[in-house]
Coordinates of C-alpha atoms in Angstrom, one line a residue:
M1 CA 36.3 -105.1 28.4
S2 CA 37.8 -102.3 30.8
T3 CA 36.1 -98.7 31.2
A4 CA 39.0 -97.1 28.9
A5 CA 38.7 -99.6 26.5
S6 CA 35.0 -99.0 25.7
A7 CA 34.9 -95.0 26.1
K8 CA 34.6 -93.3 22.5
P9 CA 37.5 -90.8 22.2
Q10 CA 36.6 -86.9 21.9
R11 CA 36.9 -84.9 18.6
P12 CA 39.2 -82.0 18.7
I13 CA 37.2 -78.9 18.5
G14 CA 37.7 -77.4 14.7
R15 CA 38.8 -74.1 13.7
R16 CA 35.7 -73.4 12.4
T17 CA 33.7 -73.7 15.8
W18 CA 35.9 -71.6 17.0
K19 CA 35.4 -69.1 14.4
I20 CA 31.6 -69.1 15.0
I21 CA 32.0 -69.2 19.1
A22 CA 34.5 -66.1 19.1
F23 CA 32.1 -64.3 16.4
T24 CA 28.9 -65.1 18.9
L25 CA 30.6 -63.2 21.7
L26 CA 31.6 -60.5 20.5
L27 CA 28.2 -59.7 19.2
L28 CA 26.9 -60.7 22.7
A29 CA 29.1 -57.8 24.1
A30 CA 27.9 -55.6 21.0
L31 CA 23.9 -56.1 22.1
G32 CA 25.1 -55.6 25.8
A33 CA 26.6 -52.2 25.2
L34 CA 23.8 -51.2 23.2
V35 CA 21.6 -52.3 25.5
E36 CA 23.5 -50.5 28.1
R37 CA 23.6 -47.1 25.7
L38 CA 19.7 -47.1 25.2
T39 CA 18.9 -47.2 29.3
Q40 CA 21.5 -44.3 29.8
L41 CA 19.5 -42.8 26.9
Q42 CA 16.4 -43.2 28.5
L43 CA 17.5 -42.4 32.0
V44 CA 18.6 -39.3 31.1
D45 CA 15.9 -38.2 28.2
G46 CA 13.3 -39.7 29.7
A47 CA 11.9 -36.8 31.1
T48 CA 12.3 -34.8 28.2
Y49 CA 10.7 -37.4 25.8
A50 CA 7.7 -37.4 28.4
D51 CA 8.0 -33.5 27.9
A52 CA 7.3 -33.5 24.3
A53 CA 5.0 -36.3 24.4
R54 CA 3.0 -34.0 26.7
A55 CA 3.5 -31.4 24.8
N56 CA 2.2 -32.9 21.2
Q57 CA -1.3 -33.1 23.2
I58 CA -1.6 -29.1 24.0
R59 CA -3.2 -27.2 21.2
R60 CA -4.0 -23.6 20.9
I61 CA -7.3 -22.2 19.9
P62 CA -6.0 -19.1 18.2
V63 CA -7.1 -15.4 19.4
A64 CA -6.0 -12.4 17.0
A65 CA -3.7 -9.7 18.3
P66 CA -4.7 -5.8 17.8
R67 CA -3.3 -4.6 15.0
G68 CA -1.0 -1.8 15.7
R69 CA -2.5 1.9 15.1
I70 CA -1.8 4.6 12.6
F71 CA -1.1 7.9 13.3
D72 CA -0.3 11.1 11.7
R73 CA 2.4 13.5 12.4
S74 CA 0.9 14.9 15.3
G75 CA -0.1 12.3 17.0
V76 CA -3.7 12.0 15.2
V77 CA -5.3 8.4 15.2
L78 CA -5.9 7.9 11.8
V79 CA -6.6 3.9 12.0
R80 CA -7.2 1.8 15.1
N81 CA -9.2 -1.2 16.2
R82 CA -12.7 -1.2 17.8
P83 CA -13.7 -4.4 19.8
S84 CA -16.5 -6.9 17.8
F85 CA -18.2 -9.9 19.1
V86 CA -18.4 -13.1 16.9
C87 CA -19.9 -16.3 16.7
A88 CA -17.5 -18.9 16.5
L89 CA -17.2 -22.5 15.8
V90 CA -14.6 -25.3 17.2
P91 CA -15.5 -28.3 14.7
S92 CA -14.1 -30.7 17.1
E93 CA -16.8 -30.0 19.6
V94 CA -19.8 -29.9 17.8
R95 CA -22.0 -33.0 18.3
D96 CA -24.5 -32.4 15.3
A97 CA -23.1 -29.7 12.9
A98 CA -26.5 -29.7 10.5
S99 CA -28.7 -28.8 14.3
T100 CA -26.6 -26.9 15.4
L101 CA -26.9 -24.4 12.3
R102 CA -30.1 -24.6 12.2
E103 CA -30.5 -23.3 15.7
L104 CA -28.3 -20.7 15.1
A105 CA -29.8 -19.6 11.9
V106 CA -33.1 -18.9 13.9
I107 CA -30.8 -17.5 17.2
L108 CA -28.8 -14.7 14.7
G109 CA -31.3 -14.0 12.6
L110 CA -29.6 -15.1 9.6
P111 CA -30.2 -17.5 6.7
E112 CA -29.1 -21.4 7.7
A113 CA -27.6 -21.2 3.8
A114 CA -25.1 -18.5 4.7
L115 CA -23.9 -20.1 8.1
W116 CA -23.1 -23.0 6.0
N117 CA -21.4 -21.0 3.1
R118 CA -19.4 -19.3 5.9
L119 CA -18.4 -22.7 7.4
L120 CA -17.6 -24.5 3.7
H121 CA -16.1 -21.4 2.6
H122 CA -13.6 -19.5 4.2
R123 CA -9.7 -18.5 4.2
G124 CA -10.3 -18.9 0.3
I125 CA -10.5 -22.9 0.9
N126 CA -13.7 -24.3 -0.5
Y127 CA -14.4 -27.7 1.7
Q128 CA -16.7 -30.4 0.9
S129 CA -18.7 -31.3 3.9
F130 CA -18.1 -30.4 7.8
E131 CA -16.6 -33.8 8.2
E132 CA -14.0 -32.2 6.1
V133 CA -13.7 -29.0 8.1
A134 CA -13.7 -31.2 11.2
T135 CA -10.4 -33.2 9.6
Y136 CA -8.3 -29.8 8.5
E137 CA -9.5 -27.4 11.0
P138 CA -10.8 -29.2 14.2
Y139 CA -10.1 -26.2 16.7
G140 CA -11.0 -23.7 14.0
P141 CA -12.3 -21.1 15.1
I142 CA -14.8 -21.1 12.5
I143 CA -15.8 -17.5 12.3
L144 CA -19.6 -17.7 11.5
A145 CA -20.9 -13.9 12.2
S146 CA -19.5 -11.2 13.2
D147 CA -20.4 -8.3 14.6
L148 CA -23.0 -9.4 16.9
S149 CA -25.5 -7.4 18.0
T150 CA -26.5 -7.4 22.3
A151 CA -29.6 -9.0 21.7
Q152 CA -27.9 -11.8 19.3
I153 CA -24.8 -12.4 22.1
A154 CA -27.7 -12.7 24.7
R155 CA -29.4 -15.2 22.6
I156 CA -26.4 -17.6 22.2
A157 CA -25.6 -17.5 25.8
E158 CA -28.9 -18.7 27.1
A159 CA -28.6 -21.9 24.4
Q160 CA -24.9 -22.3 24.9
S161 CA -25.1 -25.1 27.0
D162 CA -27.3 -26.5 24.0
L163 CA -24.6 -25.8 21.4
P164 CA -21.2 -27.7 22.3
G165 CA -18.6 -26.1 20.0
V166 CA -20.1 -22.7 19.5
E167 CA -18.7 -19.8 21.4
V168 CA -18.8 -16.0 21.8
E169 CA -15.8 -14.1 21.4
A170 CA -14.5 -11.1 21.8
Q171 CA -12.1 -9.5 18.4
P172 CA -10.2 -6.6 17.4
V173 CA -11.9 -5.4 14.2
R174 CA -9.8 -2.8 12.3
N175 CA -11.5 0.6 12.4
Y176 CA -11.1 3.6 9.8
P177 CA -12.8 6.4 11.6
Y178 CA -12.7 8.8 8.5
H179 CA -14.1 6.3 6.2
K180 CA -13.1 7.0 2.4
I181 CA -10.6 9.9 3.5
G182 CA -6.9 8.6 3.1
A183 CA -8.4 4.9 2.0
H184 CA -6.0 4.4 -1.0
V185 CA -3.0 5.0 1.7
F186 CA -4.2 3.0 4.4
G187 CA -5.4 0.5 2.4
Y188 CA -7.5 -2.5 3.7
V189 CA -7.5 -5.6 5.8
G190 CA -9.2 -9.4 5.2
Q191 CA -8.8 -12.7 6.2
I192 CA -5.2 -14.4 4.8
T193 CA -6.2 -17.3 1.9
E194 CA -4.6 -20.4 1.9
A195 CA -2.4 -19.3 -0.9
E196 CA -1.2 -16.2 1.6
Y197 CA -0.9 -18.9 4.7
R198 CA 1.2 -21.3 2.7
K199 CA 3.9 -18.4 1.5
R200 CA 3.9 -17.0 4.8
K201 CA 3.5 -19.8 7.9
G202 CA 7.0 -20.0 7.6
S203 CA 7.0 -16.3 9.4
G204 CA 4.9 -17.2 12.0
Y205 CA 1.3 -17.0 10.4
S206 CA -1.3 -18.8 11.3
P207 CA -4.9 -20.0 9.1
N208 CA -6.8 -17.6 11.3
D209 CA -5.0 -14.5 10.9
V210 CA -6.3 -11.2 9.2
V211 CA -3.6 -9.3 7.1
G212 CA -2.9 -6.2 5.1
K213 CA -4.5 -6.6 1.8
D214 CA -3.2 -3.2 0.1
G215 CA -1.6 0.1 1.2
L216 CA 0.0 0.7 4.2
E217 CA -1.8 -2.1 5.6
A218 CA -0.1 -4.5 3.2
T219 CA 3.6 -2.9 3.0
Y220 CA 4.0 -2.9 7.0
D221 CA 1.4 -6.0 7.5
D222 CA 4.7 -7.8 9.8
V223 CA 5.2 -4.5 11.8
L224 CA 1.7 -4.3 12.4
R225 CA 0.1 -7.6 13.0
G226 CA 1.1 -8.7 16.6
I227 CA 1.7 -11.9 18.2
P228 CA -1.7 -13.7 18.5
G229 CA -2.7 -15.2 21.8
G230 CA -5.0 -18.0 22.2
E231 CA -6.8 -20.2 24.7
R232 CA -4.8 -23.6 25.2
I233 CA -6.5 -26.9 25.5
E234 CA -5.3 -30.8 25.9
V235 CA -6.6 -33.1 24.1
D236 CA -6.5 -36.9 23.9
A237 CA -4.8 -39.2 21.3
Q238 CA -8.0 -38.9 19.5
G239 CA -8.1 -35.3 19.4
Q240 CA -11.0 -34.7 21.9
L241 CA -10.9 -32.1 24.3
V242 CA -9.5 -33.4 27.8
R243 CA -9.4 -29.9 29.6
R244 CA -9.1 -26.1 29.2
L245 CA -5.5 -25.0 30.3
G246 CA -6.0 -21.2 30.2
P247 CA -5.7 -18.1 27.8
I248 CA -2.4 -16.8 26.3
A249 CA -2.7 -13.1 25.9
P250 CA -2.3 -11.5 22.6
V251 CA 0.7 -8.8 22.0
P252 CA -0.7 -6.0 19.9
G253 CA 1.7 -4.9 17.1
D254 CA 3.6 -1.8 16.5
S255 CA 2.1 1.7 15.1
L256 CA 3.1 3.7 12.2
V257 CA 3.8 7.3 12.5
L258 CA 3.2 9.1 9.3
A259 CA 4.9 12.3 7.6
M260 CA 0.7 12.8 6.6
D261 CA -0.3 16.1 8.2
W262 CA -3.9 15.1 8.3
R263 CA -5.4 18.8 8.7
L264 CA -4.0 19.0 5.0
Q265 CA -5.5 15.8 4.0
E266 CA -8.7 16.6 4.7
I267 CA -7.7 20.1 2.9
V268 CA -7.0 18.2 -0.2
D269 CA -10.1 15.5 -0.1
T270 CA -12.4 18.4 0.3
A271 CA -10.7 20.6 -2.8
L272 CA -10.6 17.4 -4.9
R273 CA -14.3 16.5 -4.0
A274 CA -15.6 19.7 -4.7
E275 CA -13.9 20.3 -8.2
L276 CA -14.9 17.2 -9.5
A277 CA -18.4 17.2 -8.4
A278 CA -18.4 20.6 -10.4
R279 CA -17.3 19.2 -13.0
S280 CA -19.2 15.9 -13.1
K281 CA -22.4 18.2 -13.0
A282 CA -21.3 20.5 -15.5
L283 CA -20.6 17.2 -18.1
G284 CA -23.1 15.0 -17.0
R285 CA -21.0 12.3 -16.3
R286 CA -18.8 11.4 -13.5
V287 CA -15.1 12.3 -13.4
A288 CA -12.0 11.6 -11.3
G289 CA -8.7 13.0 -10.2
A290 CA -5.8 12.8 -7.7
A291 CA -3.6 15.1 -5.9
V292 CA -0.2 14.6 -3.7
V293 CA 1.5 17.2 -1.6
I294 CA 4.9 16.3 -0.6
D295 CA 7.7 17.8 2.3
P296 CA 10.4 19.1 -0.7
N297 CA 12.9 19.1 2.2
G298 CA 12.8 15.3 2.9
G299 CA 10.4 13.9 0.5
G300 CA 7.2 13.3 3.2
V301 CA 4.1 12.4 1.7
M302 CA 2.0 15.2 3.6
A303 CA -1.2 14.4 1.7
L304 CA -2.4 11.9 -0.9
A305 CA -6.0 11.7 -2.5
S306 CA -7.5 9.6 -5.4
Y307 CA -11.1 10.1 -6.1
P308 CA -13.7 8.0 -6.4
G309 CA -12.3 6.2 -3.2
F310 CA -13.6 3.4 -1.2
D311 CA -14.2 2.8 2.4
P312 CA -12.1 0.6 4.0
N313 CA -14.4 -0.6 6.9
D314 CA -16.1 -2.5 4.2
F315 CA -13.6 -5.0 4.3
A316 CA -12.6 -5.2 7.8
T317 CA -15.2 -8.0 8.7
G318 CA -15.4 -9.2 5.2
I319 CA -16.6 -8.0 2.6
K320 CA -20.3 -8.5 1.1
Q321 CA -20.3 -10.1 -2.5
S322 CA -22.8 -7.2 -3.7
T323 CA -20.5 -4.4 -1.8
Y324 CA -17.5 -5.8 -3.8
S325 CA -19.1 -6.0 -7.3
R326 CA -20.6 -2.5 -6.6
Y327 CA -16.6 -1.4 -6.6
L328 CA -15.4 -3.8 -9.5
S329 CA -18.2 -2.6 -11.5
D330 CA -17.7 1.3 -11.2
S331 CA -16.1 2.1 -14.4
L332 CA -14.2 5.1 -12.8
Q333 CA -12.2 2.0 -10.9
P334 CA -12.6 3.2 -6.8
L335 CA -10.0 0.6 -5.9
Y336 CA -7.5 1.8 -8.4
D337 CA -5.2 4.7 -6.5
R338 CA -4.9 7.1 -9.2
A339 CA -2.0 9.2 -7.3
I340 CA 0.6 6.9 -7.6
G341 CA -0.7 4.6 -10.3
A342 CA -2.3 6.9 -13.2
A343 CA 0.4 7.8 -15.6
T344 CA -0.4 10.2 -18.8
A345 CA 1.3 13.2 -20.9
T346 CA 1.8 15.8 -18.4
G347 CA 1.1 18.7 -20.9
S348 CA 3.0 22.0 -20.1
T349 CA 4.3 21.0 -16.5
F350 CA 7.0 19.0 -18.0
K351 CA 8.5 22.4 -19.1
M352 CA 10.5 22.8 -15.7
I353 CA 12.4 19.8 -17.2
T354 CA 13.1 21.0 -20.5
G355 CA 13.8 24.4 -19.0
S356 CA 16.3 23.2 -16.5
A357 CA 17.9 21.1 -19.0
A358 CA 18.3 23.4 -21.7
I359 CA 19.6 26.1 -19.2
S360 CA 22.0 23.7 -17.4
S361 CA 23.2 21.8 -21.2
G362 CA 23.9 25.2 -22.2
V363 CA 21.6 25.1 -25.3
I364 CA 20.0 28.6 -24.1
Q365 CA 21.5 31.2 -21.7
P366 CA 19.9 32.0 -18.8
N367 CA 16.5 34.2 -19.3
Q368 CA 17.5 33.6 -22.9
V369 CA 15.4 35.9 -25.7
L370 CA 13.9 34.1 -28.5
Y371 CA 11.4 34.4 -31.3
D372 CA 8.3 32.7 -30.9
S373 CA 6.0 33.0 -33.9
G374 CA 3.7 30.7 -32.8
A375 CA 4.6 28.0 -34.5
W376 CA 7.9 26.0 -35.4
N377 CA 9.0 23.8 -37.8
C378 CA 11.1 21.1 -36.3
H379 CA 12.6 18.4 -38.7
G380 CA 10.2 18.7 -41.4
H381 CA 7.2 18.9 -39.0
V382 CA 5.2 22.4 -38.3
F383 CA 3.9 22.3 -34.8
E384 CA 1.8 25.3 -33.7
D385 CA 1.1 27.1 -30.1
I386 CA -1.6 26.8 -28.9
A387 CA -2.0 31.0 -28.8
A388 CA -2.4 32.2 -32.4
G389 CA 0.7 34.5 -33.4
G390 CA 3.0 33.4 -30.5
L391 CA 4.5 35.7 -27.7
G392 CA 6.6 37.2 -30.2
T393 CA 10.3 38.3 -28.9
T394 CA 10.5 36.7 -25.1
G395 CA 12.8 35.8 -22.5
F396 CA 13.0 32.3 -20.7
V397 CA 10.7 33.2 -17.4
R398 CA 8.1 35.2 -19.6
A399 CA 7.7 32.2 -21.8
L400 CA 7.3 29.7 -18.7
A401 CA 5.2 31.6 -17.0
A402 CA 2.9 32.5 -19.9
S403 CA 3.6 28.7 -21.0
S404 CA 5.0 29.6 -24.3
D405 CA 4.7 25.9 -27.1
G406 CA 6.8 28.2 -29.5
Y407 CA 9.7 28.7 -27.3
F408 CA 9.9 25.2 -25.7
Y409 CA 9.5 23.4 -29.4
Q410 CA 12.8 25.5 -29.8
L411 CA 14.0 24.1 -26.6
G412 CA 13.5 20.2 -27.5
D413 CA 15.0 20.6 -30.9
R414 CA 18.1 22.2 -29.6
L415 CA 18.5 19.6 -27.0
G416 CA 17.6 16.3 -28.9
H417 CA 16.2 12.9 -28.0
A418 CA 19.3 11.9 -26.0
R419 CA 19.6 15.0 -23.8
L420 CA 15.9 15.6 -23.0
R421 CA 15.8 11.9 -22.3
Y422 CA 18.7 11.9 -19.9
Y423 CA 17.2 14.8 -18.0
A424 CA 13.8 13.4 -17.6
L425 CA 14.9 10.2 -16.4
Q426 CA 17.3 12.1 -13.9
Y427 CA 14.6 13.8 -12.3
G428 CA 13.0 10.6 -11.8
L429 CA 10.8 9.7 -14.8
N430 CA 10.3 6.1 -16.3
E431 CA 10.9 4.7 -12.9
R432 CA 9.2 3.9 -9.5
L433 CA 10.2 6.0 -7.2
G434 CA 9.7 3.1 -4.1
I435 CA 6.9 4.9 -2.0
D436 CA 6.0 2.6 0.6
I437 CA 2.8 1.7 -0.7
P438 CA 2.0 -1.0 -3.4
G439 CA 0.7 0.1 -7.1
E440 CA 3.1 2.4 -8.3
Y441 CA 3.6 2.7 -11.8
P442 CA 6.6 3.5 -13.2
G443 CA 4.8 5.6 -16.6
N444 CA 6.9 5.7 -19.9
W445 CA 9.6 7.4 -21.8
P446 CA 9.5 6.4 -25.2
T447 CA 12.6 5.1 -27.2
N448 CA 13.3 3.9 -30.5
A449 CA 12.7 0.3 -29.4
W450 CA 9.5 0.9 -27.6
S451 CA 8.4 3.0 -30.5
M452 CA 8.8 -0.1 -32.7
K453 CA 7.4 -2.7 -30.5
V454 CA 4.0 -0.3 -29.9
Y455 CA 3.9 1.4 -33.3
G456 CA 5.7 -0.6 -35.5
L457 CA 7.5 2.8 -36.6
P458 CA 10.6 4.4 -35.4
L459 CA 11.2 7.7 -33.0
E460 CA 11.0 10.8 -35.2
P461 CA 13.6 13.7 -34.5
S462 CA 10.4 15.9 -35.1
D463 CA 9.0 13.8 -31.8
V464 CA 11.0 15.8 -29.2
C465 CA 9.5 18.9 -29.6
Q466 CA 6.2 17.2 -28.8
L467 CA 7.9 15.7 -25.8
A468 CA 9.5 19.0 -24.4
I469 CA 6.3 20.2 -24.0
G470 CA 5.0 17.3 -22.4
Q471 CA 2.8 15.9 -25.2
G472 CA 3.4 12.7 -27.3
A473 CA 4.1 9.3 -26.0
M474 CA 5.4 10.2 -22.4
Q475 CA 3.8 9.7 -19.3
A476 CA 4.2 10.4 -15.2
T477 CA 2.3 9.9 -12.4
P478 CA 0.7 12.6 -10.0
L479 CA 3.6 11.6 -7.6
Q480 CA 6.5 11.9 -9.9
M481 CA 5.2 15.5 -11.1
A482 CA 4.6 16.4 -7.2
N483 CA 8.8 14.9 -6.6
V484 CA 9.7 17.1 -9.7
A485 CA 8.1 20.1 -8.3
A486 CA 9.8 19.4 -5.0
T487 CA 13.4 19.1 -6.0
V488 CA 13.3 22.1 -8.5
V489 CA 12.5 24.4 -5.4
N490 CA 15.0 22.3 -2.8
G491 CA 17.8 22.6 -5.1
G492 CA 17.7 19.6 -7.0
T493 CA 17.8 17.0 -4.5
L494 CA 15.4 14.1 -5.8
Y495 CA 13.9 12.7 -2.9
R496 CA 12.5 9.0 -2.5
P497 CA 8.9 9.9 -1.3
H498 CA 7.3 8.1 1.8
L499 CA 4.3 7.6 4.1
V500 CA 6.1 6.4 7.3
E501 CA 8.2 8.6 9.5
E502 CA 8.4 6.3 12.6
I503 CA 7.8 2.8 14.0
R504 CA 6.9 2.7 17.7
D505 CA 5.5 0.0 20.1
P506 CA 2.3 -0.6 21.9
Y507 CA 3.6 1.7 24.8
G508 CA 4.5 4.7 22.0
R509 CA 8.3 4.1 22.2
V510 CA 10.1 4.5 19.1
V511 CA 11.7 1.0 17.5
R512 CA 12.8 2.4 14.2
R513 CA 13.0 5.7 12.4
L514 CA 12.7 5.8 8.9
T515 CA 15.5 7.6 7.3
H516 CA 15.0 10.1 4.2
D517 CA 16.8 8.3 1.3
V518 CA 18.3 10.4 -1.4
I519 CA 17.6 8.7 -5.1
R520 CA 20.0 11.0 -6.5
Q521 CA 21.6 15.0 -7.1
V522 CA 20.0 15.8 -10.5
P523 CA 22.2 17.3 -12.8
V524 CA 21.0 20.9 -13.2
T525 CA 22.2 23.6 -11.9
Q526 CA 21.3 26.4 -9.6
E527 CA 21.0 29.2 -11.7
A528 CA 18.8 26.8 -13.9
L529 CA 16.5 26.2 -11.0
R530 CA 16.5 29.7 -10.5
E531 CA 15.2 30.3 -13.6
V532 CA 12.3 27.6 -13.7
R533 CA 11.0 28.8 -10.2
A534 CA 11.5 32.6 -11.3
G535 CA 9.3 31.5 -14.2
M536 CA 6.8 29.5 -12.1
D537 CA 6.5 32.2 -9.5
Q538 CA 4.7 34.3 -12.3
V539 CA 2.0 32.1 -12.9
T540 CA -0.5 33.8 -11.1
S541 CA 0.8 37.3 -12.6
P542 CA -0.6 39.4 -15.8
G543 CA 0.9 37.2 -18.4
G544 CA 0.5 33.8 -16.7
T545 CA -1.5 31.1 -17.2
A546 CA -2.8 31.1 -14.0
Y547 CA -3.8 34.6 -13.4
G548 CA -6.6 35.4 -11.1
M549 CA -6.1 32.0 -9.1
D550 CA -3.7 34.0 -6.8
V551 CA -3.9 33.4 -2.8
P552 CA -3.7 36.5 -0.4
G553 CA -0.9 36.7 1.7
V554 CA 1.0 33.3 0.3
P555 CA 2.7 33.7 -3.0
Y556 CA 3.1 30.8 -4.4
G557 CA 5.0 29.3 -7.4
G558 CA 3.0 26.8 -10.1
K559 CA 2.8 25.5 -14.0
T560 CA -0.3 24.7 -16.0
G561 CA -0.9 21.5 -17.9
T562 CA -3.5 20.2 -20.4
V563 CA -3.4 17.2 -22.7
E564 CA -5.3 15.9 -25.4
T565 CA -6.7 12.4 -25.2
D566 CA -7.7 10.3 -27.9
G567 CA -5.9 12.1 -30.6
G568 CA -7.6 14.9 -29.5
N569 CA -11.0 13.6 -29.8
G570 CA -11.7 13.3 -26.4
P571 CA -11.9 15.3 -23.3
N572 CA -8.4 16.8 -21.9
T573 CA -6.7 15.6 -19.1
T574 CA -5.5 18.3 -17.0
W575 CA -2.7 19.1 -14.5
F576 CA -1.3 21.6 -12.3
V577 CA 2.0 21.5 -9.9
A578 CA 3.1 24.0 -7.6
Y579 CA 4.8 24.9 -4.4
A580 CA 4.0 27.5 -1.8
P581 CA 5.3 29.5 -0.2
S582 CA 7.1 31.1 -3.1
Q583 CA 10.0 31.7 -0.7
H584 CA 11.2 28.6 1.6
P585 CA 8.6 26.3 0.3
K586 CA 7.0 23.9 3.0
I587 CA 4.8 22.2 0.1
A588 CA 5.4 21.2 -3.6
L589 CA 2.0 19.6 -5.0
A590 CA 0.2 18.0 -8.2
V591 CA -3.4 17.8 -9.5
F592 CA -4.3 16.0 -11.5
M593 CA -8.0 15.8 -13.4
E594 CA -8.4 13.0 -15.7
R595 CA -10.4 13.4 -18.8
T596 CA -12.2 16.5 -17.3
G597 CA -11.9 18.8 -20.2
G598 CA -11.2 22.4 -20.3
Y599 CA -7.8 23.7 -19.7
G600 CA -5.2 23.0 -16.5
A601 CA -5.8 26.9 -15.2
E602 CA -9.8 26.5 -15.2
V603 CA -10.0 22.9 -13.9
A604 CA -6.6 21.5 -11.7
A605 CA -5.7 25.2 -10.7
P606 CA -8.4 25.9 -8.3
V607 CA -8.1 22.5 -6.6
A608 CA -4.3 23.5 -6.2
R609 CA -5.3 27.5 -5.4
D610 CA -8.0 25.8 -2.3
I611 CA -5.1 23.4 -0.9
I612 CA -3.1 26.6 -0.6
A613 CA -4.9 28.6 0.8
G614 CA -6.9 26.1 3.1
Y615 CA -3.3 25.1 4.4
L616 CA -0.7 28.2 4.5
K617 CA -3.4 31.4 4.2
P618 CA -3.3 33.7 7.4
A619 CA -5.9 33.1 9.7
P620 CA -7.5 36.5 9.8
S621 CA -7.0 38.8 12.8
P622 CA -9.9 39.2 15.5
T623 CA -11.8 42.2 15.1
P624 CA -12.1 44.1 18.2
S625 CA -15.2 43.8 19.9
A626 CA -16.9 47.1 20.7
A627 CA -16.6 48.9 24.2
P628 CA -19.5 48.2 26.4
S629 CA -22.1 51.3 26.6
P630 CA -21.9 52.8 29.6
K631 CA -25.1 52.4 31.7
P632 CA -27.1 55.4 32.0

């Protein structure tokens, strides 16, 4: 048999097989292109990926930046920083937490339990063990003790080689050199809490930051805080320290320049404390009060005091529980800013608004004569004046100076609820004025709906007569009433009260000047404002309610106010608003004396008089010295 005859015939390649071969070749080509692309990416971005991997191993142990300082309008430093040495712990470097804290307790002279408490309970977080702290905060630093003495620093330095993870650091600590004076303006700082950190971490805050908790420190925290520095370290994949790479210097925060005049602030604080101390002694119980002074020509708050107060230094390095408990348990609430938060009826100080509203709306003519019998039948309810028999026939100016209730009952009756409310709100009552510190209260102007909700009774037509003299359910704050006085003397411009005028960088250069916002132009006539000022200018004259409270050489305008409490069964709250000098006023102010008893003229007016005299009274001319006697 021939070879050709014995060979098997080859099977032709089927269509299915060709499809498989083609698909395989296409797949190999695609894989080849992908490998080539990946190779290109590795060649192009390899250095970048390597840098990123190395960067992932770099950590920073943060160091706080000095907060910006706070100055008054003349450059007096009101809030600053001081150096403080702290004992800090870096958990990832600690070998034996129990022995470390035991030895530190001996070195620092502190209870071991106190150090454990600081370690496990800080920044609002409660850890169960040291291992948990090391897991979540391996590089800390955890501050175990602040304000170390020289002896404590020396003892730590001697033992530091045996205490890995223990460091002594210099940190800036907030310092308030005037202690309680101005405390409600400045506020205070404290360690950021876990909740605060979660809210602010997107803005660059770290878990180790000190942040403003109240006052200017809180409102302008983003301006004052600066940029933290730190110690750069390199760690391995397990998070262990490989080497230290050197420090990054912190950047100090910007500073605030205030509208405050510190000389005036000290005068206000002294006058307020002295009168409250005298009333407390006379009553046999402690009493509280507040005072606000405003620049009527721009709305700058020149002084603000609330008593009793607190020392913000108590919070700067972590307040002691005993100190904090003492503040919280004080019945007079020293942390409460009465200057912007206390709202009561204002008594006759409100007659500034009633009077300008009545004249501007035309319900009376300027200095119109009315008959004050000492009582007024207001929609079926007879209201009586404190002054028995009233003033008789009297004009507006005299009625305001003498604070005639009978006269102003009639003005309220003529105005009616809607118009009186309209003017009260135009002057800024029943709203927050927007001062740049937290805690402002809007006060209250009663409406029918409010009365039904609170008392279950409608607002009566006769209520308008009570409201017209600053009694009843109306409420205003000292800040609001100082701003009303400022508006009366500046021609009707309601400014937004503000504390900060400028923001400056650490080198003193102006970063931003804040504008003097106008809330509104109050729709009262200049003639009406002149009549109100004429009445207020006579308050210290014979027949005025503050007669005898004049300041020689500094004529000023004012208005007394007395408010009943507890339905007439409690001690009176007293008010006095003023501006000075009468011609071209430089200051407008309100004094608020809470449940002090007495009357505005005898309790609140002396504080205002002392403020005006201390700030504006001309210094006496020096007495010429006698010529030396000729030598014999």
